XYZ file of C-alpha atoms in Angstrom:
455
model
C 0.080 0.394 0.136
C 2.660 2.176 0.803
C 0.508 4.966 2.763
C 3.363 5.907 4.649
C 5.993 8.076 3.932
C 9.124 9.711 5.230
C 7.278 11.415 7.407
C 3.649 9.936 7.956
C 1.135 9.732 5.604
C 0.298 13.232 3.412
C -1.725 14.115 0.994
C -4.356 16.038 -0.860
C -7.522 16.097 1.657
C -9.743 15.267 -1.542
C -8.054 12.012 -3.522
C -6.232 9.801 -0.163
C -6.199 11.853 3.806
C -9.833 11.443 3.319
C -11.451 10.752 6.653
C -12.350 7.722 5.696
C -8.479 6.794 6.008
C -8.372 8.730 9.095
C -11.630 6.530 10.199
C -9.645 3.027 9.062
C -5.574 4.568 11.102
C -7.780 4.300 13.755
C -8.841 1.030 13.603
C -5.950 -0.180 12.742
C -3.481 2.198 14.929
C -6.263 1.776 18.107
C -5.102 -2.136 18.789
C -2.000 -1.235 19.440
C -2.017 0.193 22.581
C -4.718 1.302 26.001
C -4.709 4.754 25.462
C -4.412 7.665 22.508
C -3.090 10.965 22.704
C -4.436 12.873 20.098
C -4.235 16.283 17.725
C -4.825 18.162 15.004
C -2.755 20.898 13.351
C -4.467 24.203 12.607
C -5.461 23.384 9.027
C -8.223 23.654 7.986
C -9.556 20.031 7.436
C -7.880 19.213 10.639
C -11.001 19.081 13.176
C -12.958 16.897 10.826
C -10.295 14.645 10.221
C -9.125 14.145 14.361
C -13.012 13.160 14.299
C -12.398 10.518 12.161
C -9.240 9.384 14.179
C -11.385 9.350 17.504
C -14.351 7.227 16.540
C -11.726 5.184 14.893
C -8.823 4.557 17.538
C -12.240 4.425 20.280
C -13.895 1.497 17.968
C -9.951 -0.574 17.948
C -10.816 -0.483 21.983
C -8.747 2.504 22.240
C -8.381 5.698 24.581
C -8.514 8.572 23.401
C -7.465 11.833 24.909
C -8.386 14.713 23.134
C -5.013 17.747 23.787
C -6.483 20.119 21.194
C -4.658 22.534 17.948
C -1.371 21.331 19.754
C 2.470 21.487 17.942
C 2.950 17.887 16.508
C 6.668 18.653 19.489
C 3.297 18.887 22.286
C 1.730 15.869 20.830
C 4.768 13.620 21.147
C 5.299 15.142 25.027
C 1.626 13.881 25.095
C 2.468 10.960 23.959
C 4.959 9.416 26.680
C 4.652 6.600 28.137
C 1.507 6.137 25.941
C 0.988 5.972 22.106
C -0.377 9.565 20.257
C -1.150 10.147 17.030
C -1.373 14.369 15.459
C -3.517 15.291 12.340
C -0.682 17.176 10.294
C 0.620 17.941 6.556
C 3.416 19.477 8.860
C 4.722 22.613 5.988
C 3.018 20.964 3.371
C 0.299 23.112 1.492
C -3.676 24.370 2.778
C -5.147 21.495 0.566
C -2.679 18.584 1.926
C -3.682 17.263 5.673
C -1.554 14.187 7.080
C -1.322 10.970 9.978
C 1.309 10.600 12.276
C 2.211 8.020 14.647
C 4.366 8.164 18.139
C 4.421 5.778 20.645
C 6.450 6.663 23.774
C 7.553 9.999 22.536
C 9.135 8.600 19.375
C 7.345 8.575 15.807
C 6.357 5.036 14.602
C 8.787 3.302 12.472
C 9.168 0.574 8.742
C 8.223 -1.635 11.328
C 5.555 -0.028 13.054
C 4.116 1.640 10.077
C 3.758 -1.605 7.826
C 2.422 -3.457 10.283
C -0.916 -0.901 9.765
C -0.459 -0.868 6.595
C -1.292 -4.588 7.103
C -4.095 -3.971 9.028
C -5.883 -1.372 6.885
C -4.829 -3.003 3.520
C -7.196 -6.732 5.785
C -9.806 -4.829 6.844
C -9.272 -3.509 9.567
C -12.925 -3.954 11.365
C -14.887 -2.668 15.433
C -14.627 -4.303 18.814
C -17.502 -5.217 20.276
C -19.774 -2.530 21.158
C -18.936 -3.510 24.657
C -14.885 -2.906 23.789
C -15.209 0.870 22.133
C -13.050 3.014 24.240
C -14.500 6.068 25.754
C -12.685 9.749 25.730
C -11.868 13.176 27.446
C -10.146 15.800 26.842
C -7.017 17.403 29.134
C -4.529 20.804 28.495
C -1.396 19.838 27.590
C -0.331 23.658 25.865
C 1.047 25.271 29.425
C 2.340 22.032 30.467
C 4.483 21.073 27.369
C 5.543 25.127 27.168
C 6.699 25.087 30.207
C 8.282 21.544 29.964
C 10.357 23.154 27.012
C 12.037 26.732 29.434
C 12.666 24.546 31.813
C 14.889 22.556 30.110
C 16.317 24.806 27.697
C 16.731 27.443 31.838
C 19.118 24.545 31.898
C 21.488 25.639 29.533
C 22.758 28.666 28.352
C 22.545 32.241 29.356
C 20.284 34.488 30.846
C 18.611 35.993 26.812
C 16.870 39.312 29.026
C 19.312 41.727 26.270
C 17.812 39.848 23.301
C 16.081 40.864 21.081
C 14.237 37.738 19.889
C 11.926 37.602 16.000
C 9.800 34.900 15.912
C 8.094 34.317 12.186
C 5.129 32.119 13.432
C 3.747 31.785 9.948
C -0.029 31.491 11.202
C 0.964 27.676 12.279
C 0.763 26.111 15.507
C 4.106 27.545 17.211
C 2.478 30.993 17.322
C 1.242 29.203 20.571
C 4.205 27.923 21.732
C 7.397 29.937 20.321
C 6.324 33.423 20.719
C 5.721 32.375 24.055
C 8.453 29.698 26.073
C 11.158 32.904 24.442
C 9.094 35.453 27.141
C 8.932 33.656 29.280
C 12.921 33.414 29.524
C 13.269 36.018 29.363
C 13.873 37.809 25.676
C 11.870 39.631 24.112
C 9.978 38.537 20.968
C 8.561 40.801 17.554
C 6.575 37.670 16.920
C 4.774 37.961 12.968
C 2.366 36.002 10.710
C 1.851 35.019 14.696
C -2.157 34.279 14.626
C -3.405 30.521 13.765
C -4.686 30.224 10.482
C -5.039 26.953 8.346
C -5.402 29.254 4.708
C -1.610 29.447 4.974
C -2.324 33.537 4.675
C 1.131 35.091 5.460
C 3.410 32.824 2.888
C 3.569 30.088 2.352
C 4.280 26.802 5.375
C 7.243 25.973 4.224
C 9.295 28.255 5.730
C 12.489 29.173 3.342
C 15.102 31.660 2.237
C 12.127 33.018 -0.183
C 9.700 32.576 1.305
C 10.636 33.747 4.679
C 11.435 37.104 2.774
C 8.959 40.197 4.272
C 10.667 38.278 7.508
C 14.272 39.049 6.855
C 13.847 41.768 5.471
C 12.251 42.116 8.264
C 14.581 41.426 10.987
C 17.201 43.822 8.789
C 15.116 46.734 10.252
C 14.239 46.454 13.881
C 16.946 45.726 16.259
C 16.277 42.681 15.933
C 19.697 40.089 17.452
C 18.454 37.322 15.539
C 15.493 34.892 14.436
C 12.843 32.289 14.068
C 11.522 31.300 11.100
C 8.629 28.029 11.775
C 7.291 25.761 9.760
C 3.147 24.341 10.206
C 2.978 22.565 12.577
C 5.975 24.016 14.200
C 8.841 20.994 14.355
C 11.358 22.787 11.557
C 13.097 25.552 12.352
C 15.246 28.261 9.846
C 17.076 30.745 11.385
C 18.137 34.283 10.788
C 21.597 36.750 12.432
C 20.612 40.108 13.140
C 21.550 41.093 8.530
C 18.754 38.729 7.364
C 20.648 35.912 6.292
C 19.884 33.615 7.023
C 22.218 30.481 8.838
C 22.635 27.598 6.838
C 20.880 24.418 8.104
C 23.575 22.606 8.584
C 26.483 25.567 10.899
C 23.230 25.727 12.756
C 23.423 21.522 13.275
C 26.724 21.873 13.547
C 26.574 24.620 16.682
C 23.305 22.613 18.507
C 25.963 19.426 17.827
C 29.090 20.941 19.309
C 26.798 21.897 22.171
C 25.872 19.446 23.626
C 29.217 17.094 22.651
C 31.248 19.478 24.833
C 28.301 19.520 27.385
C 28.190 15.597 27.455
C 29.651 14.111 30.943
C 29.832 10.494 28.926
C 33.739 9.608 27.374
C 31.891 8.028 24.121
C 28.689 11.123 22.923
C 27.059 10.756 19.345
C 25.267 12.934 16.906
C 22.944 11.127 14.433
C 22.922 13.291 11.449
C 22.234 12.241 7.567
C 24.371 11.807 5.260
C 23.491 14.597 3.050
C 24.482 16.444 5.988
C 27.796 18.856 6.034
C 31.640 17.626 7.014
C 30.917 20.278 9.013
C 29.132 19.078 11.599
C 32.000 15.644 12.066
C 34.528 18.697 11.675
C 33.284 20.108 15.039
C 32.169 17.065 16.785
C 35.287 15.329 16.940
C 36.867 19.216 18.037
C 34.707 18.466 20.654
C 35.582 14.502 21.618
C 32.755 13.154 20.583
C 32.137 11.435 16.940
C 29.176 10.927 14.219
C 26.627 8.219 12.961
C 24.910 8.542 10.481
C 21.424 7.188 9.054
C 18.852 8.666 6.101
C 16.301 10.817 5.888
C 13.942 10.678 8.121
C 14.685 7.856 10.275
C 16.765 10.249 12.699
C 14.319 7.440 15.633
C 16.423 5.092 13.486
C 19.684 6.028 13.464
C 19.694 6.842 17.304
C 17.249 3.886 18.568
C 20.850 1.983 16.223
C 23.601 3.806 18.352
C 21.430 3.024 21.496
C 21.654 -1.438 21.160
C 25.407 -1.307 20.628
C 26.198 1.530 23.450
C 28.547 0.919 26.448
C 28.091 2.900 29.437
C 30.328 5.432 28.434
C 28.791 6.111 25.007
C 25.177 8.765 24.931
C 23.706 10.044 21.411
C 23.346 14.051 22.644
C 21.399 15.127 19.824
C 20.422 14.482 16.663
C 19.130 16.162 13.255
C 18.992 16.782 10.388
C 19.137 20.021 8.093
C 16.548 22.272 9.927
C 14.480 18.932 12.434
C 15.955 19.035 15.587
C 16.108 16.067 18.157
C 17.543 17.331 21.427
C 17.706 14.098 23.335
C 17.552 14.668 27.126
C 14.500 16.731 26.219
C 12.634 14.241 24.447
C 12.708 11.288 21.294
C 10.658 13.898 19.100
C 11.787 16.628 15.992
C 10.898 20.012 18.486
C 11.532 23.479 16.801
C 9.819 25.036 19.704
C 12.816 23.360 21.740
C 15.463 25.129 18.971
C 14.216 28.435 19.474
C 14.888 27.979 23.030
C 17.762 26.081 23.312
C 19.637 28.411 19.901
C 17.774 31.314 22.370
C 19.849 30.713 25.721
C 23.482 30.253 23.652
C 23.306 32.569 21.423
C 22.683 34.786 25.201
C 26.024 32.935 26.055
C 27.910 33.869 23.136
C 26.914 35.409 19.591
C 26.008 33.880 16.196
C 29.272 35.695 14.986
C 31.007 33.882 16.892
C 29.888 30.815 17.430
C 29.692 30.906 14.045
C 33.096 32.241 13.907
C 34.672 29.074 13.843
C 32.988 26.580 11.921
C 34.050 26.232 8.111
C 31.042 27.027 5.927
C 32.691 25.594 2.793
C 30.267 25.844 -0.249
C 27.560 24.256 -0.135
C 25.299 22.545 -2.998
C 21.429 20.640 -4.661
C 21.550 19.777 -7.138
C 18.609 17.535 -8.631
C 18.100 15.306 -12.206
C 15.399 13.453 -13.150
C 15.524 10.151 -13.384
C 12.002 7.326 -13.698
C 11.462 6.178 -10.320
C 11.635 2.438 -12.129
C 15.243 3.533 -13.778
C 15.948 4.364 -9.597
C 17.921 1.407 -8.253
C 19.524 0.215 -11.990
C 21.150 3.566 -12.160
C 22.370 3.815 -9.061
C 23.304 -0.012 -9.304
C 25.684 1.599 -12.578
C 26.529 4.695 -9.992
C 28.120 2.193 -7.605
C 31.263 1.363 -9.216
C 31.224 4.660 -11.955
C 31.637 7.574 -9.264
C 34.449 5.860 -7.620
C 35.953 5.465 -10.668
C 35.280 8.713 -11.545
C 37.216 9.158 -8.221
C 39.142 7.350 -7.590
C 40.822 9.326 -4.862
C 38.011 8.967 -2.640
C 36.628 7.851 0.444
C 33.139 5.999 -0.873
C 30.254 4.771 1.393
C 27.826 3.569 -0.334
C 25.493 2.754 3.107
C 23.057 5.266 1.917
C 23.225 6.689 -1.926
C 26.627 6.820 -2.968
C 28.792 8.991 -0.750
C 32.526 10.522 -1.147
C 34.129 11.649 1.139
C 37.425 13.498 0.037
C 41.384 14.077 1.905
C 40.544 18.625 2.128
C 36.897 17.436 3.269
C 34.772 17.821 0.349
C 32.485 15.326 -0.625
C 29.762 14.678 -2.429
C 27.020 12.221 -2.016
C 24.039 10.940 -4.724
C 21.031 9.215 -3.417
C 17.600 8.979 -5.343
C 14.875 10.786 -4.074
C 12.151 8.911 -2.593
C 8.935 10.911 -3.326
C 10.393 12.460 -6.896
C 11.350 11.619 -9.795
C 14.819 12.470 -9.466
C 18.600 11.549 -8.515
C 19.675 14.204 -6.501
C 23.698 15.055 -5.493
C 24.298 17.297 -3.042
C 28.433 18.536 -2.666
C 30.090 20.594 -0.028
C 33.618 22.004 -1.349
C 35.865 25.445 -2.223
C 35.758 24.325 -5.125
C 31.324 23.485 -5.934
C 31.271 24.336 -9.214
C 34.136 21.269 -10.652
C 32.823 18.853 -8.172
C 29.817 19.231 -8.286
C 29.302 19.444 -12.274
C 31.514 16.297 -11.910
C 28.970 14.540 -9.903
C 26.046 15.403 -11.565
C 27.680 14.533 -15.316
C 27.915 11.649 -14.305
C 24.895 11.533 -12.871
C 23.345 12.002 -16.410
C 25.566 9.268 -17.959
C 23.846 6.743 -15.554
C 20.360 7.555 -16.429
C 20.916 7.910 -20.244
C 22.495 4.487 -20.202
C 19.939 3.189 -18.448
C 16.873 4.684 -20.899
C 19.359 3.083 -23.187
C 19.369 -0.222 -21.491
C 15.481 -0.089 -21.317
C 14.563 0.780 -24.297
């Protein structure tokens, strides 16, 4: 069936994520636990889909604790010690919606999602009428905001002298990030800070382009830095005082270095993805830790893998992929609100410029090469030999695509897109144009060879 993608189920509310689907997913998922926390984001379609999900869960025998309209990290927080379901399409357009399932604060993995899909395909039916679950409504938002603030207060410095701008994007950050930062003592300038599921202020996905007005706002005010969020507040983009977006891997490197230096164990580990910059490895290694990589969308799997092989001196201190951070000492979920709070405290202790100064920011580029879905496997098989042949001086890893690493810190990664008909090329190098050109040409040659063979 392949309902689940890299971040739950997402799609158009007319053709895919319908009330009928939410009901069936609820009936299939409700068999996994006695109690489910249920929340939803600010999209126009979310309350109705939440109603359908609640009906499915209860008819499967589960008790449902409804916590209303909340950020996804708040739902994940509330799911600790039980299960949870969030109705959200994250940064997708308002025509879409989606479903994320959690167990004890962690998103469902591939095995769990396959089990749910199998039940749906087999046709889940309600349990006996006497066994249907009950429901109650509980407010967890205040508790979550307080927990984030309490966690952040143990890190960095006092931000009472800082002015922080926050673009909530008419999403769920509106009810969390400004409030938490004010509780920490910062002066907050909030924009698009009302929840509106039509996203009238800008597109829900925060990018340098969609944040253009906000970036001008930060530059023209006395803000020390700014944060932009997506629709459900699990992502975060960081803007400096000049209105420039700080590269996502630079932010990741800052956080990774901090957590590694603060670790009380001799083997601190940071989990990230194959497309993440070598600057992360440099800062983690300088702080006495190591980096482990896992494929995109599977940070929780990477964390579990490290913990399975851990000694008493091993600890996963941080996990992240671009714009999405898991603060493992706080919880096992991606949390943009916690990132805003932690970064604010860290920047209060040491300025953005000073933290950035020690990080090697080589040019970074991502290119998409068209490749039919049915040609991806053979294309990647060819690239496993042709790319190392083109770069014989590189160290090669084929665990998550083909990644080539060079002695000067440069690297390139080639991997198939999981959602679109492309093969992605990522590269970081002082000579970025040459590396991207040669790598991209190798990918085009492989795609062409596969197409010719199939003709």
